Amino acid sequence: MEVRVIVVGLLWLASAQLIDEINNFERVKHKSVLSKRKYRPTYHISAPKGWLNSPAGFTFFQRQYHIFYQYHPYNGGWGHIQWGHAVSDNLVDWWHYPPAIIPREKYEWQGCLTGTALVQNNYMTVFYTGTFTEGNDTKRNQNVAISSDGIIFQKYLYNPIIKEPPTGTDFRNPTVWKNGNMWYMLCGMKNERRLAALGLYSSRDMFHWHFNGTVAQSYGDMGYMWECPDLFEIDGVHLLILSVRGIQSDGSWFTNLYQTGYMVGSFSYRTGRFNEDFEVSTATFNVLDYGHDFYATRTMLSRDGRRLMIAWLGTWESKFVESVDAWASMLTLIRELKLSEQGRLLMQPVKEIIELRSEMIEEAWYLPGEWFYTGGKAFELLINSTNTPNEVSITLEWTGGKYVIDFVSRKGSVTVNRGGNDGMRHADWNPTSSTVNMRIFVDSSSVEVFCGKGEVVFSSRIYPKGKIRVRVDGDTQVHVVQYQLRRSVRYDKRIRKHLMKNRNTLQQPLPI
Ligand SMILES: *[C@@H]1O[C@H](CO)[C@@H](O)[C@H](O)[C@H]1NC(C)=O
Ligand SMILES: *[C@@H]1O[C@H](CO)[C@@H](O)[C@H](O)[C@H]1NC(C)=O
Ligand SMILES: *[C@@H]1O[C@H](CO)[C@@H](O)[C@H](O)[C@H]1NC(C)=O
């Protein structure tokens, strides 16, 4: 009985939503789509038009990878947030799809925030946070929507599935996964002292959820809100990832306003708790990426067992220089996570990334003080030293600015500096091999630096003007390989056809 009501309700919502989505997609498409505007990346996902922030969901469905992201198409700032959507066969070439989840109901009218996309019984299911204001209060709740084709989503008639948090009002970014016969959800919220907390929920059917208590919380040093939690296992170890608001900067540590990092522990599904000595504190929190612009991660397990991560190559309250052109920000390259023997997370670009290489334009040895031009603004550099140097310094420089990467062996550290008052970022690094290796990706207005086997990564926005040249410094020669990288993010014109064709074929049973 209930099932039938749900199905009918969903279908009614779906047809209205579909027309809206097609119209919206067309409207956006015809204006400045992926224009060659200044600073636009060509192989990172940015919004077709307007604002982008966190990845909202990341999954594999019907032979394709799906990335959803927080999207505001109407200008270069945050607003009534929807779920933008991009799809790929190979993790390298991405096609923009119409927005998947758009605020239209009362419970979500101010935005559909980041959550989880997952696949169950050949349906894609997404969980997201709805937000709306009532009087002077901002309310937040958790919702679900389902798709049979991975393009058109039907919102559950009985949303919200969780109407309010047990304490406080902040309540967002559900991470949902299955273990055994049970579904679990972690959600960022606040405790009675208005500090960050992580709530655990469980469900047998994905629709009815029980609150199982708080599994971790801040005692002050770990801030007032945790966003985009994620919990997964690598090599038998549980990793909890949090994007934290409110950690105080401490000298050269926690220099960014907001931090993303991980804790290592062991989570018990029997008790619904972490191991007893598990604690979220600045002492156990490991920064994931040491650059200026990295926040709000999403991960998925690929079919060949790799833990893949994507994140926002940006952060709150950054200055998005490009927003004058009515767009802002981009996502990172997709990275594979591994655990080192010392229990530290290693982050490398996925192996598929080499398919971006269009041409090798440089292969040479460079002595300290020598330099070369890059072949454009979309390139990859492989830097290798021969022996153990005391110092290796690589500077990307252009008219009026530079980005300096500096490894100093005696300090056991690597820094990047993009100039200005707050330009320096720092990480401890003792390369595990006897040589210094770096892999550097530049895409128009971003740079990602992978050190060694991924022990240290820096992701930053930069705004180069004119030609970029690379200067080598330090006390040793380095081997440099440079590849030009091709465009890989595009529009798929076939998608409109698909949408129109499927207008009347939404009547499929739901897996309830
Ligand atoms: C909302 O806030 C304003 C300004 O603080 C106050 O005057 C008003 O009474 C509040 N309204 C409600 C419904 O609480
Ligand atoms: C969570 O709560 C539900 C409902 O009270 C209960 O059946 C389940 O055992 C709890 N799970 C854990 C891990 O505590
Ligand atoms: C550079 O270092 C990487 C990582 O150790 C290695 O795979 C690669 O073969 C090296 N390349 C050169 C040219 O030495």
XYZ file of C-alpha atoms in Angstrom, residues 178-460:
283
model
C 25.973 -0.452 3.351
C 27.520 -2.985 5.672
C 25.952 -6.428 5.875
C 22.185 -5.945 5.769
C 22.232 -2.481 7.248
C 22.588 0.986 5.821
C 24.604 3.531 7.746
C 24.772 7.299 7.563
C 27.231 9.751 9.063
C 26.121 13.329 9.190
C 27.844 16.529 10.331
C 25.998 18.296 13.171
C 26.577 20.199 16.407
C 26.575 19.083 20.013
C 24.913 20.929 22.922
C 27.988 23.137 23.275
C 27.627 24.228 19.656
C 30.813 22.410 18.686
C 31.221 20.005 15.784
C 29.815 16.491 16.158
C 29.314 13.475 13.944
C 25.974 11.662 14.132
C 25.521 7.998 13.189
C 22.217 6.731 11.780
C 21.204 3.263 10.640
C 18.444 1.904 8.433
C 17.207 -1.396 7.004
C 15.636 0.135 3.899
C 17.375 3.503 3.202
C 14.154 5.365 3.977
C 13.559 4.902 7.720
C 16.523 5.947 9.816
C 17.380 5.509 13.521
C 19.752 7.783 15.331
C 22.541 5.725 16.932
C 24.313 8.518 18.737
C 27.337 10.712 18.307
C 30.479 8.849 17.224
C 32.930 11.744 17.535
C 32.887 15.364 18.560
C 35.024 18.452 18.934
C 36.166 19.563 22.364
C 36.969 23.002 21.024
C 40.273 22.623 19.191
C 38.558 20.765 16.334
C 36.148 23.523 15.474
C 32.450 24.207 15.337
C 31.386 22.254 12.243
C 32.523 19.174 10.335
C 31.469 18.957 6.732
C 31.557 16.130 4.196
C 32.475 13.271 6.564
C 33.610 10.035 4.959
C 34.448 6.675 6.484
C 36.062 3.799 4.602
C 38.558 1.017 4.963
C 41.960 0.580 3.331
C 44.075 -2.464 4.170
C 41.933 -3.251 7.216
C 42.227 0.231 8.714
C 39.326 2.679 9.016
C 39.893 6.217 7.846
C 37.588 9.014 8.889
C 37.821 12.093 6.691
C 36.467 15.440 7.844
C 36.369 18.932 6.406
C 36.634 21.149 9.440
C 35.572 24.696 10.116
C 37.106 26.412 13.094
C 40.613 24.982 13.706
C 42.886 27.761 14.910
C 46.054 28.316 12.895
C 49.235 27.389 14.732
C 52.331 28.957 13.169
C 52.937 27.249 9.846
C 50.299 24.579 10.603
C 46.595 24.778 9.776
C 47.307 27.951 7.837
C 44.189 27.600 5.705
C 40.976 28.956 7.109
C 39.312 25.530 6.755
C 40.989 22.125 6.826
C 40.424 18.698 5.330
C 42.153 15.781 6.963
C 41.874 12.231 8.226
C 42.104 10.157 11.371
C 43.039 6.508 11.511
C 41.006 4.167 13.702
C 38.818 1.128 13.901
C 35.031 1.326 13.676
C 32.802 -1.396 15.145
C 29.466 -2.095 13.462
C 28.414 -4.040 16.574
C 28.671 -1.055 18.896
C 28.406 1.701 16.318
C 31.496 3.326 17.807
C 35.166 3.832 17.091
C 37.836 2.125 19.200
C 37.972 3.509 22.722
C 41.168 5.532 22.332
C 40.000 7.039 19.041
C 39.950 10.778 19.343
C 39.474 13.608 16.917
C 41.987 16.258 17.928
C 44.584 18.452 16.272
C 47.139 15.836 17.356
C 45.445 12.933 15.530
C 44.185 14.946 12.559
C 46.385 14.595 9.465
C 46.089 17.229 6.781
C 45.249 15.613 3.436
C 46.483 18.273 1.050
C 48.790 21.098 2.126
C 47.888 23.581 -0.624
C 45.877 26.778 -0.391
C 42.744 25.448 -2.036
C 41.503 22.040 -1.056
C 38.311 21.176 0.804
C 35.283 18.882 0.938
C 36.284 15.465 -0.389
C 34.156 12.659 -1.816
C 35.415 9.126 -2.373
C 34.207 5.963 -4.061
C 35.452 2.428 -4.404
C 36.164 1.575 -8.042
C 35.311 -1.865 -9.352
C 38.969 -2.822 -9.341
C 39.138 -1.975 -5.652
C 40.782 1.440 -5.727
C 39.678 4.158 -3.312
C 39.225 7.206 -5.546
C 38.931 10.740 -4.233
C 37.861 14.043 -5.701
C 37.658 17.331 -3.841
C 36.899 20.967 -4.275
C 39.994 22.787 -5.560
C 38.811 25.765 -3.579
C 37.612 26.705 -0.148
C 35.135 29.017 1.558
C 35.906 32.714 1.607
C 38.600 32.476 -1.079
C 38.882 35.209 -3.607
C 37.716 33.735 -6.894
C 39.322 36.092 -9.369
C 37.307 34.573 -12.224
C 33.929 35.345 -10.656
C 33.835 38.651 -12.590
C 33.330 36.406 -15.630
C 30.302 34.760 -13.960
C 31.954 31.477 -13.099
C 33.960 30.280 -10.117
C 36.142 27.411 -9.049
C 36.875 23.849 -10.123
C 37.269 20.317 -8.795
C 40.620 18.564 -8.302
C 42.036 15.797 -10.442
C 40.840 12.382 -9.345
C 43.301 10.797 -6.993
C 43.871 7.290 -5.766
C 44.373 6.807 -2.044
C 46.761 4.244 -0.608
C 48.128 3.611 2.836
C 51.898 3.708 3.321
C 53.689 1.221 5.552
C 53.783 3.940 8.201
C 49.995 4.256 8.062
C 50.024 7.550 6.229
C 47.650 8.262 3.354
C 49.307 8.601 -0.034
C 47.552 10.516 -2.785
C 48.425 10.072 -6.464
C 46.556 11.116 -9.591
C 44.698 8.085 -10.951
C 46.754 6.102 -13.438
C 44.271 6.952 -16.232
C 45.464 10.576 -16.116
C 48.299 9.773 -18.537
C 45.616 9.616 -21.236
C 45.509 13.407 -21.039
C 48.986 13.668 -22.508
C 48.843 14.918 -26.065
C 52.496 15.596 -26.724
C 55.825 15.391 -24.946
C 57.362 18.811 -25.448
C 60.355 18.668 -23.191
C 62.791 16.082 -21.954
C 66.054 17.422 -20.659
C 68.407 17.903 -17.737
C 68.487 21.317 -16.099
C 71.167 22.811 -13.880
C 70.426 25.213 -11.020
C 69.688 28.646 -12.503
C 68.449 27.309 -15.843
C 64.902 27.713 -17.068
C 62.523 26.780 -19.875
C 59.129 27.865 -21.221
C 56.043 25.718 -20.871
C 54.019 24.937 -23.952
C 50.804 26.628 -22.848
C 48.696 26.578 -19.712
C 47.658 22.942 -19.594
C 50.697 20.818 -18.885
C 52.279 18.200 -16.665
C 55.862 18.282 -15.417
C 57.794 15.287 -14.117
C 60.781 16.389 -12.069
C 63.438 13.939 -10.861
C 66.714 14.524 -9.116
C 69.576 12.054 -9.521
C 70.863 11.712 -6.002
C 69.835 12.992 -2.605
C 70.044 16.743 -2.966
C 70.069 19.299 -0.208
C 67.696 21.518 -2.054
C 65.472 21.387 -5.108
C 63.497 24.430 -6.054
C 61.067 24.724 -8.960
C 59.533 28.093 -9.765
C 56.637 28.638 -12.128
C 56.874 32.281 -13.094
C 54.926 34.674 -15.263
C 54.507 38.411 -15.687
C 53.848 39.754 -12.226
C 53.707 36.512 -10.265
C 55.163 33.131 -9.381
C 54.585 29.866 -7.552
C 57.702 28.542 -5.837
C 58.077 24.906 -4.767
C 60.992 24.405 -2.435
C 62.328 21.157 -0.983
C 65.013 21.529 1.710
C 66.464 18.255 2.907
C 68.040 19.510 6.128
C 64.696 20.920 7.242
C 62.851 17.808 6.070
C 60.287 20.062 4.518
C 58.717 21.174 1.299
C 56.955 24.509 0.899
C 55.026 26.292 -1.791
C 54.695 30.048 -2.018
C 52.359 31.877 -4.345
C 53.272 35.312 -3.015
C 51.347 37.829 -0.969
C 50.872 37.979 2.805
C 49.409 34.509 3.050
C 51.290 32.878 0.211
C 53.322 30.212 2.009
C 52.231 26.636 2.735
C 54.416 24.102 4.452
C 54.649 20.309 4.900
C 57.135 17.955 6.496
C 58.643 15.728 3.865
C 61.426 13.216 4.019
C 61.298 11.507 0.634
C 61.096 7.749 0.994
C 63.306 7.227 -2.042
C 66.851 8.548 -2.349
C 65.825 10.960 -5.088
C 63.350 13.832 -5.155
C 60.410 13.289 -7.518
C 57.599 15.709 -8.178
C 54.695 15.609 -10.550
C 53.126 18.985 -11.258
C 49.828 19.642 -13.065
C 48.886 23.104 -14.243
C 45.491 23.840 -15.777
C 45.081 27.498 -16.626
C 44.467 28.747 -13.072
C 45.274 25.739 -10.873
C 48.369 23.853 -9.836
C 48.596 20.452 -8.139
C 51.975 19.262 -6.896
C 52.405 15.576 -6.002
C 55.609 14.876 -4.077
C 57.289 11.481 -4.021
C 54.758 8.662 -3.908
C 52.044 11.093 -2.848
C 53.258 11.666 0.733
C 52.688 15.388 0.274
C 50.309 17.115 -2.123
C 49.665 20.830 -2.645
C 46.623 22.082 -4.555
C 46.376 25.799 -5.225
